PDB file of C-alpha atoms in Angstrom:
ATOM      1  CA  MET A 295     -22.124-304.866-104.647  1.00 40.00           C
ATOM      2  CA  LYS A 296     -19.030-302.896-105.508  1.00 51.00           C
ATOM      3  CA  SER A 297     -16.380-301.943-102.952  1.00 45.00           C
ATOM      4  CA  ALA A 298     -17.108-299.008-100.735  1.00 42.00           C
ATOM      5  CA  LEU A 299     -16.340-295.650-102.266  1.00 42.00           C
ATOM      6  CA  VAL A 300     -13.156-294.145-100.895  1.00 41.00           C
ATOM      7  CA  LEU A 301     -13.297-290.439-100.186  1.00 40.00           C
ATOM      8  CA  LEU A 302     -10.022-288.622-100.704  1.00 38.00           C
ATOM      9  CA  LEU A 303     -10.830-285.109 -99.520  1.00 37.00           C
ATOM     10  CA  MET A 304      -8.329-282.819-101.202  1.00 36.00           C
ATOM     11  CA  SER A 305      -8.537-280.245 -98.446  1.00 35.00           C
ATOM     12  CA  LEU A 306      -4.840-279.608 -98.553  1.00 32.00           C
ATOM     13  CA  VAL A 307      -3.124-277.388 -95.995  1.00 31.00           C
ATOM     14  CA  THR A 308      -2.038-274.048 -97.434  1.00 32.00           C
ATOM     15  CA  THR A 309       1.181-272.350 -96.469  1.00 30.00           C
ATOM     16  CA  THR A 310      -0.636-269.300 -95.124  1.00 34.00           C
ATOM     17  CA  VAL A 311      -3.694-269.308 -92.912  1.00 38.00           C
ATOM     18  CA  TRP A 312      -6.526-266.897 -92.449  1.00 38.00           C
ATOM     19  CA  ALA A 313      -9.491-265.969 -90.324  1.00 42.00           C
ATOM     20  CA  ALA A 314     -13.070-265.379 -91.402  1.00 48.00           C
ATOM     21  CA  GLU A 315     -13.805-262.158 -93.275  1.00 53.00           C
ATOM     22  CA  GLY A 316     -13.735-259.343 -90.738  1.00 59.00           C
ATOM     23  CA  PRO A 317     -11.327-257.978 -88.145  1.00 69.00           C
ATOM     24  CA  ALA A 318      -8.479-260.434 -87.623  1.00 81.00           C
ATOM     25  CA  ARG A 319      -5.014-260.211 -86.122  1.00 86.00           C
ATOM     26  CA  LEU A 320      -2.090-262.468 -85.432  1.00 89.00           C
ATOM     27  CA  ILE A 321      -1.683-263.180 -81.706  1.00 92.00           C
ATOM     28  CA  ARG A 322       1.198-264.811 -79.901  1.00 95.00           C
ATOM     29  CA  VAL A 323      -0.085-266.817 -76.907  1.00 96.00           C
ATOM     30  CA  HIS A 324       2.564-267.273 -74.219  1.00 96.00           C
ATOM     31  CA  THR A 325       1.853-270.620 -72.589  1.00 94.00           C
ATOM     32  CA  LYS A 326       3.141-274.146 -72.143  1.00 92.00           C
ATOM     33  CA  ASP A 327      -0.165-275.356 -70.739  1.00 92.00           C
ATOM     34  CA  HIS A 328      -1.117-278.368 -72.828  1.00 92.00           C
ATOM     35  CA  GLU A 329      -4.808-278.134 -71.930  1.00 92.00           C
ATOM     36  CA  ALA A 330      -4.980-274.461 -72.963  1.00 92.00           C
ATOM     37  CA  ILE A 331      -3.256-275.229 -76.260  1.00 92.00           C
ATOM     38  CA  THR A 332      -5.617-278.161 -76.913  1.00 90.00           C
ATOM     39  CA  ASN A 333      -8.677-276.015 -76.174  1.00 89.00           C
ATOM     40  CA  ILE A 334      -7.460-273.376 -78.626  1.00 89.00           C
ATOM     41  CA  ALA A 335      -6.901-276.028 -81.301  1.00 86.00           C
ATOM     42  CA  LEU A 336     -10.352-277.473 -80.672  1.00 83.00           C
ATOM     43  CA  THR A 337     -11.979-274.155 -81.626  1.00 80.00           C
ATOM     44  CA  GLY A 338     -10.642-274.759 -85.132  1.00 76.00           C
ATOM     45  CA  ALA A 339      -8.536-271.588 -84.962  1.00 79.00           C
ATOM     46  CA  ASP A 340      -5.669-271.248 -87.434  1.00 81.00           C
ATOM     47  CA  ILE A 341      -2.442-271.951 -85.556  1.00 87.00           C
ATOM     48  CA  VAL A 342       0.381-270.523 -87.628  1.00 87.00           C
ATOM     49  CA  ALA A 343       3.388-271.629 -85.610  1.00 91.00           C
ATOM     50  CA  LYS A 344       4.256-273.154 -82.251  1.00 92.00           C
ATOM     51  CA  GLY A 345       7.333-272.888 -80.051  1.00 94.00           C
ATOM     52  CA  LYS A 346       8.378-274.347 -76.723  1.00 92.00           C
ATOM     53  CA  ASP A 347       6.291-271.920 -74.658  1.00 94.00           C
ATOM     54  CA  TRP A 348       4.181-270.052 -77.220  1.00 96.00           C
ATOM     55  CA  LEU A 349       1.953-270.422 -80.243  1.00 94.00           C
ATOM     56  CA  ASP A 350       0.858-267.951 -82.906  1.00 94.00           C
ATOM     57  CA  VAL A 351      -2.827-267.990 -83.719  1.00 92.00           C
ATOM     58  CA  VAL A 352      -5.043-265.957 -86.030  1.00 88.00           C
ATOM     59  CA  GLU A 353      -7.771-264.351 -83.949  1.00 85.00           C
ATOM     60  CA  ASN A 354     -11.020-263.368 -85.594  1.00 77.00           C
ATOM     61  CA  VAL A 355     -11.991-260.775 -83.001  1.00 69.00           C
ATOM     62  CA  ARG A 356     -15.705-261.475 -83.561  1.00 72.00           C
ATOM     63  CA  ASP A 357     -15.276-265.161 -82.717  1.00 72.00           C
ATOM     64  CA  ARG A 358     -16.294-265.212 -79.073  1.00 76.00           C
ATOM     65  CA  SER A 359     -15.287-268.815 -78.382  1.00 77.00           C
ATOM     66  CA  LEU A 360     -11.614-268.149 -79.159  1.00 82.00           C
ATOM     67  CA  SER A 361     -11.567-264.661 -77.612  1.00 83.00           C
ATOM     68  CA  LYS A 362     -12.898-266.093 -74.342  1.00 84.00           C
ATOM     69  CA  LEU A 363     -10.057-268.598 -74.188  1.00 87.00           C
ATOM     70  CA  LEU A 364      -7.424-266.008 -74.985  1.00 88.00           C
ATOM     71  CA  SER A 365      -8.698-263.620 -72.348  1.00 87.00           C
ATOM     72  CA  GLY A 366      -7.256-265.761 -69.577  1.00 85.00           C
ATOM     73  CA  LEU A 367      -3.818-266.047 -71.155  1.00 93.00           C
ATOM     74  CA  ARG A 368      -0.891-263.685 -71.679  1.00 94.00           C
ATOM     75  CA  THR A 369      -0.845-262.576 -75.313  1.00 94.00           C
ATOM     76  CA  THR A 370       0.964-260.120 -77.545  1.00 94.00           C
ATOM     77  CA  VAL A 371      -0.182-258.826 -80.920  1.00 93.00           C
ATOM     78  CA  ARG A 372       2.223-259.694 -83.724  1.00 92.00           C
ATOM     79  CA  LEU A 373       0.214-258.346 -86.647  1.00 88.00           C
ATOM     80  CA  GLU A 374      -2.786-256.086 -86.209  1.00 87.00           C
ATOM     81  CA  ASN A 375      -4.352-256.716 -89.657  1.00 84.00           C
ATOM     82  CA  VAL A 376      -3.656-260.064 -91.261  1.00 80.00           C
ATOM     83  CA  HIS A 377      -5.817-259.225 -94.281  1.00 77.00           C
ATOM     84  CA  ALA A 378      -3.623-256.427 -95.639  1.00 78.00           C
ATOM     85  CA  PRO A 379      -0.951-258.515 -97.431  1.00 74.00           C
ATOM     86  CA  TYR A 380      -3.587-260.223 -99.595  1.00 75.00           C
ATOM     87  CA  GLU A 381      -5.362-257.199-100.991  1.00 76.00           C
ATOM     88  CA  ALA A 382      -3.283-257.473-104.179  1.00 75.00           C
ATOM     89  CA  TYR A 383      -5.269-260.609-105.137  1.00 73.00           C
ATOM     90  CA  ARG A 384      -8.610-258.771-105.387  1.00 76.00           C
ATOM     91  CA  HIS A 385     -10.242-258.705-108.816  1.00 76.00           C
ATOM     92  CA  LYS A 386      -7.321-260.297-110.682  1.00 77.00           C
ATOM     93  CA  GLU A 387      -8.354-261.817-113.999  1.00 78.00           C
ATOM     94  CA  ASP A 388      -5.149-263.796-114.402  1.00 82.00           C
ATOM     95  CA  LEU A 389      -4.168-265.991-111.468  1.00 86.00           C
ATOM     96  CA  GLY A 390      -0.970-267.262-113.055  1.00 86.00           C
ATOM     97  CA  ILE A 391      -0.466-270.998-112.580  1.00 89.00           C
ATOM     98  CA  TYR A 392      -3.795-271.294-110.771  1.00 93.00           C
ATOM     99  CA  HIS A 393      -6.987-271.867-112.738  1.00 95.00           C
ATOM    100  CA  THR A 394      -9.919-269.472-112.365  1.00 94.00           C
ATOM    101  CA  MET A 395     -13.357-271.043-112.009  1.00 94.00           C
ATOM    102  CA  ASP A 396     -14.119-270.270-115.663  1.00 94.00           C
ATOM    103  CA  GLU A 397     -10.860-271.882-116.763  1.00 95.00           C
ATOM    104  CA  ILE A 398     -11.642-274.998-114.768  1.00 97.00           C
ATOM    105  CA  VAL A 399     -15.069-275.344-116.344  1.00 96.00           C
ATOM    106  CA  ALA A 400     -13.635-274.863-119.841  1.00 97.00           C
ATOM    107  CA  GLU A 401     -10.871-277.414-119.228  1.00 97.00           C
ATOM    108  CA  VAL A 402     -13.032-280.183-117.800  1.00 97.00           C
ATOM    109  CA  GLU A 403     -15.652-279.761-120.545  1.00 97.00           C
ATOM    110  CA  ALA A 404     -12.919-279.961-123.206  1.00 98.00           C
ATOM    111  CA  ILE A 405     -11.420-283.087-121.619  1.00 98.00           C
ATOM    112  CA  ALA A 406     -14.808-284.764-121.426  1.00 97.00           C
ATOM    113  CA  SER A 407     -15.460-284.009-125.099  1.00 97.00           C
ATOM    114  CA  GLN A 408     -12.012-285.070-126.299  1.00 97.00           C
ATOM    115  CA  HIS A 409     -11.897-288.289-124.249  1.00 98.00           C
ATOM    116  CA  ALA A 410     -15.503-289.404-124.345  1.00 97.00           C
ATOM    117  CA  ASN A 411     -14.424-293.056-124.545  1.00 97.00           C
ATOM    118  CA  ILE A 412     -13.187-292.937-120.916  1.00 98.00           C
ATOM    119  CA  VAL A 413     -14.680-289.726-119.430  1.00 98.00           C
ATOM    120  CA  HIS A 414     -18.257-288.930-118.465  1.00 97.00           C
ATOM    121  CA  LEU A 415     -19.091-285.416-117.197  1.00 98.00           C
ATOM    122  CA  GLU A 416     -22.240-284.713-115.239  1.00 97.00           C
ATOM    123  CA  VAL A 417     -23.659-281.962-113.011  1.00 98.00           C
ATOM    124  CA  ILE A 418     -24.359-283.536-109.621  1.00 98.00           C
ATOM    125  CA  GLY A 419     -25.994-280.480-108.038  1.00 97.00           C
ATOM    126  CA  GLN A 420     -25.989-276.730-107.672  1.00 97.00           C
ATOM    127  CA  THR A 421     -24.454-274.516-105.008  1.00 96.00           C
ATOM    128  CA  TYR A 422     -26.275-272.094-102.717  1.00 95.00           C
ATOM    129  CA  GLN A 423     -25.730-269.357-105.335  1.00 97.00           C
ATOM    130  CA  GLY A 424     -26.821-271.569-108.236  1.00 96.00           C
ATOM    131  CA  ARG A 425     -23.491-272.634-109.720  1.00 97.00           C
ATOM    132  CA  ASP A 426     -23.205-276.105-111.243  1.00 98.00           C
ATOM    133  CA  ILE A 427     -21.158-278.713-109.364  1.00 98.00           C
ATOM    134  CA  ARG A 428     -19.391-280.835-111.958  1.00 98.00           C
ATOM    135  CA  ALA A 429     -18.168-284.378-111.484  1.00 98.00           C
ATOM    136  CA  LEU A 430     -16.231-286.506-113.960  1.00 98.00           C
ATOM    137  CA  LYS A 431     -16.097-290.292-114.075  1.00 98.00           C
ATOM    138  CA  VAL A 432     -12.984-291.795-115.633  1.00 98.00           C
ATOM    139  CA  SER A 433     -13.360-295.482-116.552  1.00 97.00           C
ATOM    140  CA  ASP A 434     -13.330-297.778-119.575  1.00 95.00           C
ATOM    141  CA  ASN A 435     -17.153-297.778-119.440  1.00 92.00           C
ATOM    142  CA  PRO A 436     -17.826-294.260-118.170  1.00 93.00           C
ATOM    143  CA  GLN A 437     -21.547-294.223-118.979  1.00 88.00           C
ATOM    144  CA  GLN A 438     -22.309-297.467-117.109  1.00 87.00           C
ATOM    145  CA  ASN A 439     -22.657-298.265-113.426  1.00 85.00           C
ATOM    146  CA  GLU A 440     -19.879-300.839-113.134  1.00 86.00           C
ATOM    147  CA  ASP A 441     -19.274-303.401-110.424  1.00 88.00           C
ATOM    148  CA  GLU A 442     -15.781-302.093-109.724  1.00 93.00           C
ATOM    149  CA  PRO A 443     -14.011-300.458-106.787  1.00 93.00           C
ATOM    150  CA  ALA A 444     -14.519-296.689-106.844  1.00 94.00           C
ATOM    151  CA  VAL A 445     -12.506-293.678-105.702  1.00 96.00           C
ATOM    152  CA  LEU A 446     -13.535-290.032-105.344  1.00 97.00           C
ATOM    153  CA  LEU A 447     -11.149-287.076-105.443  1.00 97.00           C
ATOM    154  CA  ILE A 448     -12.499-283.676-104.394  1.00 97.00           C
ATOM    155  CA  GLY A 449     -11.090-280.169-104.705  1.00 96.00           C
ATOM    156  CA  SER A 450     -11.883-277.053-102.703  1.00 94.00           C
ATOM    157  CA  VAL A 451     -14.113-278.138 -99.871  1.00 96.00           C
ATOM    158  CA  HIS A 452     -12.291-275.235 -98.229  1.00 95.00           C
ATOM    159  CA  SER A 453     -12.459-272.532-100.872  1.00 94.00           C
ATOM    160  CA  ARG A 454      -9.129-270.889-100.155  1.00 89.00           C
ATOM    161  CA  GLU A 455      -7.181-274.048-100.900  1.00 91.00           C
ATOM    162  CA  TRP A 456      -6.657-273.416-104.597  1.00 93.00           C
ATOM    163  CA  ILE A 457      -3.937-276.078-104.807  1.00 95.00           C
ATOM    164  CA  ALA A 458      -6.573-278.752-104.204  1.00 96.00           C
ATOM    165  CA  ASN A 459      -8.276-277.876-107.520  1.00 97.00           C
ATOM    166  CA  GLU A 460      -4.939-278.177-109.274  1.00 97.00           C
ATOM    167  CA  VAL A 461      -4.288-281.615-107.757  1.00 97.00           C
ATOM    168  CA  VAL A 462      -7.605-282.947-109.081  1.00 98.00           C
ATOM    169  CA  LEU A 463      -7.083-281.355-112.503  1.00 98.00           C
ATOM    170  CA  ALA A 464      -3.533-282.703-112.742  1.00 98.00           C
ATOM    171  CA  THR A 465      -4.809-286.185-111.813  1.00 98.00           C
ATOM    172  CA  LEU A 466      -7.525-285.960-114.463  1.00 98.00           C
ATOM    173  CA  ASN A 467      -5.036-284.885-117.127  1.00 98.00           C
ATOM    174  CA  HIS A 468      -2.575-287.606-116.116  1.00 98.00           C
ATOM    175  CA  LEU A 469      -5.253-290.274-116.474  1.00 98.00           C
ATOM    176  CA  VAL A 470      -6.570-289.217-119.880  1.00 98.00           C
ATOM    177  CA  ASN A 471      -3.196-288.401-121.382  1.00 98.00           C
ATOM    178  CA  ASN A 472      -1.609-291.719-120.369  1.00 98.00           C
ATOM    179  CA  TYR A 473      -4.497-294.115-120.880  1.00 98.00           C
ATOM    180  CA  GLY A 474      -3.426-296.732-123.407  1.00 96.00           C
ATOM    181  CA  GLN A 475       0.190-295.602-123.094  1.00 96.00           C
ATOM    182  CA  ASP A 476       1.084-296.290-119.477  1.00 97.00           C
ATOM    183  CA  GLU A 477       0.424-299.781-118.144  1.00 97.00           C
ATOM    184  CA  GLU A 478      -0.468-298.701-114.565  1.00 97.00           C
ATOM    185  CA  VAL A 479      -2.793-295.871-115.658  1.00 98.00           C
ATOM    186  CA  THR A 480      -4.522-298.127-118.162  1.00 98.00           C
ATOM    187  CA  ARG A 481      -5.028-300.798-115.504  1.00 97.00           C
ATOM    188  CA  LEU A 482      -6.504-298.303-113.035  1.00 97.00           C
ATOM    189  CA  VAL A 483      -8.919-296.847-115.574  1.00 97.00           C
ATOM    190  CA  ASN A 484     -10.009-300.299-116.733  1.00 97.00           C
ATOM    191  CA  GLU A 485     -10.465-301.734-113.233  1.00 96.00           C
ATOM    192  CA  ARG A 486     -11.747-298.764-111.271  1.00 96.00           C
ATOM    193  CA  GLU A 487     -14.459-296.107-111.333  1.00 96.00           C
ATOM    194  CA  ILE A 488     -12.495-292.892-110.750  1.00 97.00           C
ATOM    195  CA  TRP A 489     -14.676-289.934-109.839  1.00 98.00           C
ATOM    196  CA  LEU A 490     -13.229-286.424-109.725  1.00 98.00           C
ATOM    197  CA  VAL A 491     -14.895-283.201-108.505  1.00 98.00           C
ATOM    198  CA  PRO A 492     -12.412-280.419-109.299  1.00 97.00           C
ATOM    199  CA  VAL A 493     -14.260-277.821-107.210  1.00 98.00           C
ATOM    200  CA  ALA A 494     -16.919-278.682-104.648  1.00 97.00           C
ATOM    201  CA  ASN A 495     -17.376-275.337-102.901  1.00 98.00           C
ATOM    202  CA  ILE A 496     -17.584-273.277-106.067  1.00 97.00           C
ATOM    203  CA  ASP A 497     -19.273-270.241-104.502  1.00 97.00           C
ATOM    204  CA  GLY A 498     -16.573-269.913-101.896  1.00 97.00           C
ATOM    205  CA  ALA A 499     -13.790-270.597-104.396  1.00 96.00           C
ATOM    206  CA  HIS A 500     -15.094-267.864-106.724  1.00 95.00           C
ATOM    207  CA  TYR A 501     -15.318-265.435-103.822  1.00 93.00           C
ATOM    208  CA  SER A 502     -11.800-266.348-102.733  1.00 91.00           C
ATOM    209  CA  GLN A 503     -10.443-265.702-106.212  1.00 91.00           C
ATOM    210  CA  THR A 504     -12.248-262.443-106.836  1.00 90.00           C
ATOM    211  CA  GLU A 505     -12.927-260.713-103.556  1.00 88.00           C
ATOM    212  CA  PHE A 506     -11.230-262.135-100.455  1.00 85.00           C
ATOM    213  CA  LYS A 507      -8.200-264.315-101.077  1.00 83.00           C
ATOM    214  CA  MET A 508      -8.330-266.561 -98.009  1.00 76.00           C
ATOM    215  CA  TRP A 509     -12.073-267.068 -97.667  1.00 89.00           C
ATOM    216  CA  ARG A 510     -12.621-270.593 -96.348  1.00 91.00           C
ATOM    217  CA  LYS A 511     -16.358-271.267 -96.124  1.00 96.00           C
ATOM    218  CA  SER A 512     -19.345-271.446 -98.446  1.00 98.00           C
ATOM    219  CA  ARG A 513     -21.303-268.270 -99.241  1.00 97.00           C
ATOM    220  CA  ARG A 514     -24.551-269.091 -97.453  1.00 97.00           C
ATOM    221  CA  ASP A 515     -26.317-266.046 -96.053  1.00 97.00           C
ATOM    222  CA  ASN A 516     -26.652-266.897 -92.360  1.00 97.00           C
ATOM    223  CA  GLY A 517     -29.307-264.222 -91.862  1.00 96.00           C
ATOM    224  CA  ASP A 518     -27.435-262.347 -89.130  1.00 94.00           C
ATOM    225  CA  GLY A 519     -24.962-260.351 -91.169  1.00 92.00           C
ATOM    226  CA  THR A 520     -22.501-263.227 -91.490  1.00 92.00           C
ATOM    227  CA  PHE A 521     -21.882-265.521 -94.411  1.00 95.00           C
ATOM    228  CA  GLY A 522     -20.699-269.041 -94.935  1.00 97.00           C
ATOM    229  CA  VAL A 523     -20.504-272.536 -93.488  1.00 98.00           C
ATOM    230  CA  ASP A 524     -17.322-274.537 -93.123  1.00 96.00           C
ATOM    231  CA  CYS A 525     -18.171-277.268 -95.619  1.00 97.00           C
ATOM    232  CA  ASN A 526     -15.673-279.700 -94.119  1.00 95.00           C
ATOM    233  CA  ARG A 527     -17.566-279.404 -90.798  1.00 96.00           C
ATOM    234  CA  ASN A 528     -20.919-279.960 -92.498  1.00 98.00           C
ATOM    235  CA  TRP A 529     -20.743-283.741 -92.930  1.00 98.00           C
ATOM    236  CA  GLY A 530     -23.163-285.867 -90.979  1.00 96.00           C
ATOM    237  CA  TYR A 531     -20.536-287.914 -89.127  1.00 95.00           C
ATOM    238  CA  ASN A 532     -19.949-286.376 -85.688  1.00 93.00           C
ATOM    239  CA  TRP A 533     -21.586-283.161 -86.868  1.00 97.00           C
ATOM    240  CA  GLY A 534     -21.206-280.386 -84.292  1.00 94.00           C
ATOM    241  CA  GLY A 535     -18.373-282.115 -82.467  1.00 90.00           C
ATOM    242  CA  PRO A 536     -14.913-280.861 -81.433  1.00 85.00           C
ATOM    243  CA  GLY A 537     -13.189-278.677 -83.998  1.00 84.00           C
ATOM    244  CA  SER A 538     -16.440-277.050 -85.164  1.00 89.00           C
ATOM    245  CA  SER A 539     -18.340-274.023 -83.947  1.00 89.00           C
ATOM    246  CA  SER A 540     -21.953-273.002 -83.562  1.00 92.00           C
ATOM    247  CA  GLU A 541     -20.933-269.352 -83.995  1.00 90.00           C
ATOM    248  CA  THR A 542     -21.950-268.249 -87.479  1.00 93.00           C
ATOM    249  CA  VAL A 543     -19.003-265.820 -87.656  1.00 88.00           C
ATOM    250  CA  SER A 544     -16.488-268.612 -87.043  1.00 87.00           C
ATOM    251  CA  ASP A 545     -14.340-270.103 -89.784  1.00 87.00           C
ATOM    252  CA  THR A 546     -15.440-273.496 -88.464  1.00 90.00           C
ATOM    253  CA  PHE A 547     -19.193-272.816 -88.272  1.00 93.00           C
ATOM    254  CA  HIS A 548     -20.757-276.243 -88.912  1.00 96.00           C
ATOM    255  CA  GLY A 549     -23.979-274.937 -90.410  1.00 98.00           C
ATOM    256  CA  PRO A 550     -27.578-275.116 -89.205  1.00 97.00           C
ATOM    257  CA  GLU A 551     -27.718-278.908 -89.728  1.00 98.00           C
ATOM    258  CA  PRO A 552     -25.711-281.734 -91.288  1.00 98.00           C
ATOM    259  CA  PHE A 553     -25.527-281.539 -95.075  1.00 98.00           C
ATOM    260  CA  SER A 554     -27.107-278.091 -95.116  1.00 98.00           C
ATOM    261  CA  GLU A 555     -24.621-277.041 -97.813  1.00 98.00           C
ATOM    262  CA  PRO A 556     -25.722-278.107-101.308  1.00 98.00           C
ATOM    263  CA  CYS A 557     -22.209-279.108-102.335  1.00 97.00           C
ATOM    264  CA  ILE A 558     -21.839-281.476 -99.358  1.00 98.00           C
ATOM    265  CA  ALA A 559     -25.309-282.921 -99.922  1.00 98.00           C
ATOM    266  CA  ALA A 560     -24.428-283.468-103.629  1.00 98.00           C
ATOM    267  CA  LEU A 561     -21.227-285.298-102.705  1.00 98.00           C
ATOM    268  CA  ARG A 562     -23.137-287.436-100.196  1.00 98.00           C
ATOM    269  CA  ASP A 563     -25.730-288.349-102.843  1.00 97.00           C
ATOM    270  CA  LEU A 564     -23.003-289.248-105.340  1.00 96.00           C
ATOM    271  CA  VAL A 565     -21.301-291.557-102.842  1.00 95.00           C
ATOM    272  CA  LEU A 566     -24.596-293.231-101.872  1.00 95.00           C
ATOM    273  CA  ARG A 567     -25.502-293.703-105.497  1.00 92.00           C
ATOM    274  CA  GLU A 568     -22.174-295.218-106.453  1.00 89.00           C
ATOM    275  CA  LYS A 569     -21.381-297.316-103.380  1.00 80.00           C
TER     276      LYS A 569
END
């Protein structure tokens, strides 16, 4: 039995935070009450900054759980519409240093073809909207199920975190470009099964890049006029616990059940298969 698969979730913190699509504003909450601050944090709300007796939080005005907490506190509005500064990102074909979804697909397919001796590319599932979820195995025997420790790197569980995709792609390129040249890289590839999923939440990432820059969730139709599940709240472990929401409009909506999101179910199945 190989070593347990290590999950390195590349859900990296972005420098700017956002609320779910819909009315959202930046609120300063004037309080030093530790319990009140903790309760706000437990809603999963985006806290932008914190001072000695205040914190700035993005309020999605349709999220009743957060609005109820804020109603009992003194607040001031710092920015009425937090969406406005990001409108310039809509429908851009060139994202500069960031890869579009099409560019990522083209790059990983090219790498798999050019480095077939150490890279195996497979589709491990499809998203809610029918997009392929691609995973790459980097190893000296990529087509075989080896009795070696394994590691999994994942990009874009939260779709707005474009930098996570770049981290996985950069790692992939570093491995294939230095195998046989760098002693440490060669050792890792020979003695490990390294799995990389450049983009897990592809539907959300595509929507983030083409329509709504800081979209966080999947693109599931929740059937009530809202869309999306927070994929990083959709795992089975402690599903529905603190930090997630049962409100479909919330950025931290945990979904109708654990592993309801196809990308999370596909990652689960990959881990169980390779453990």
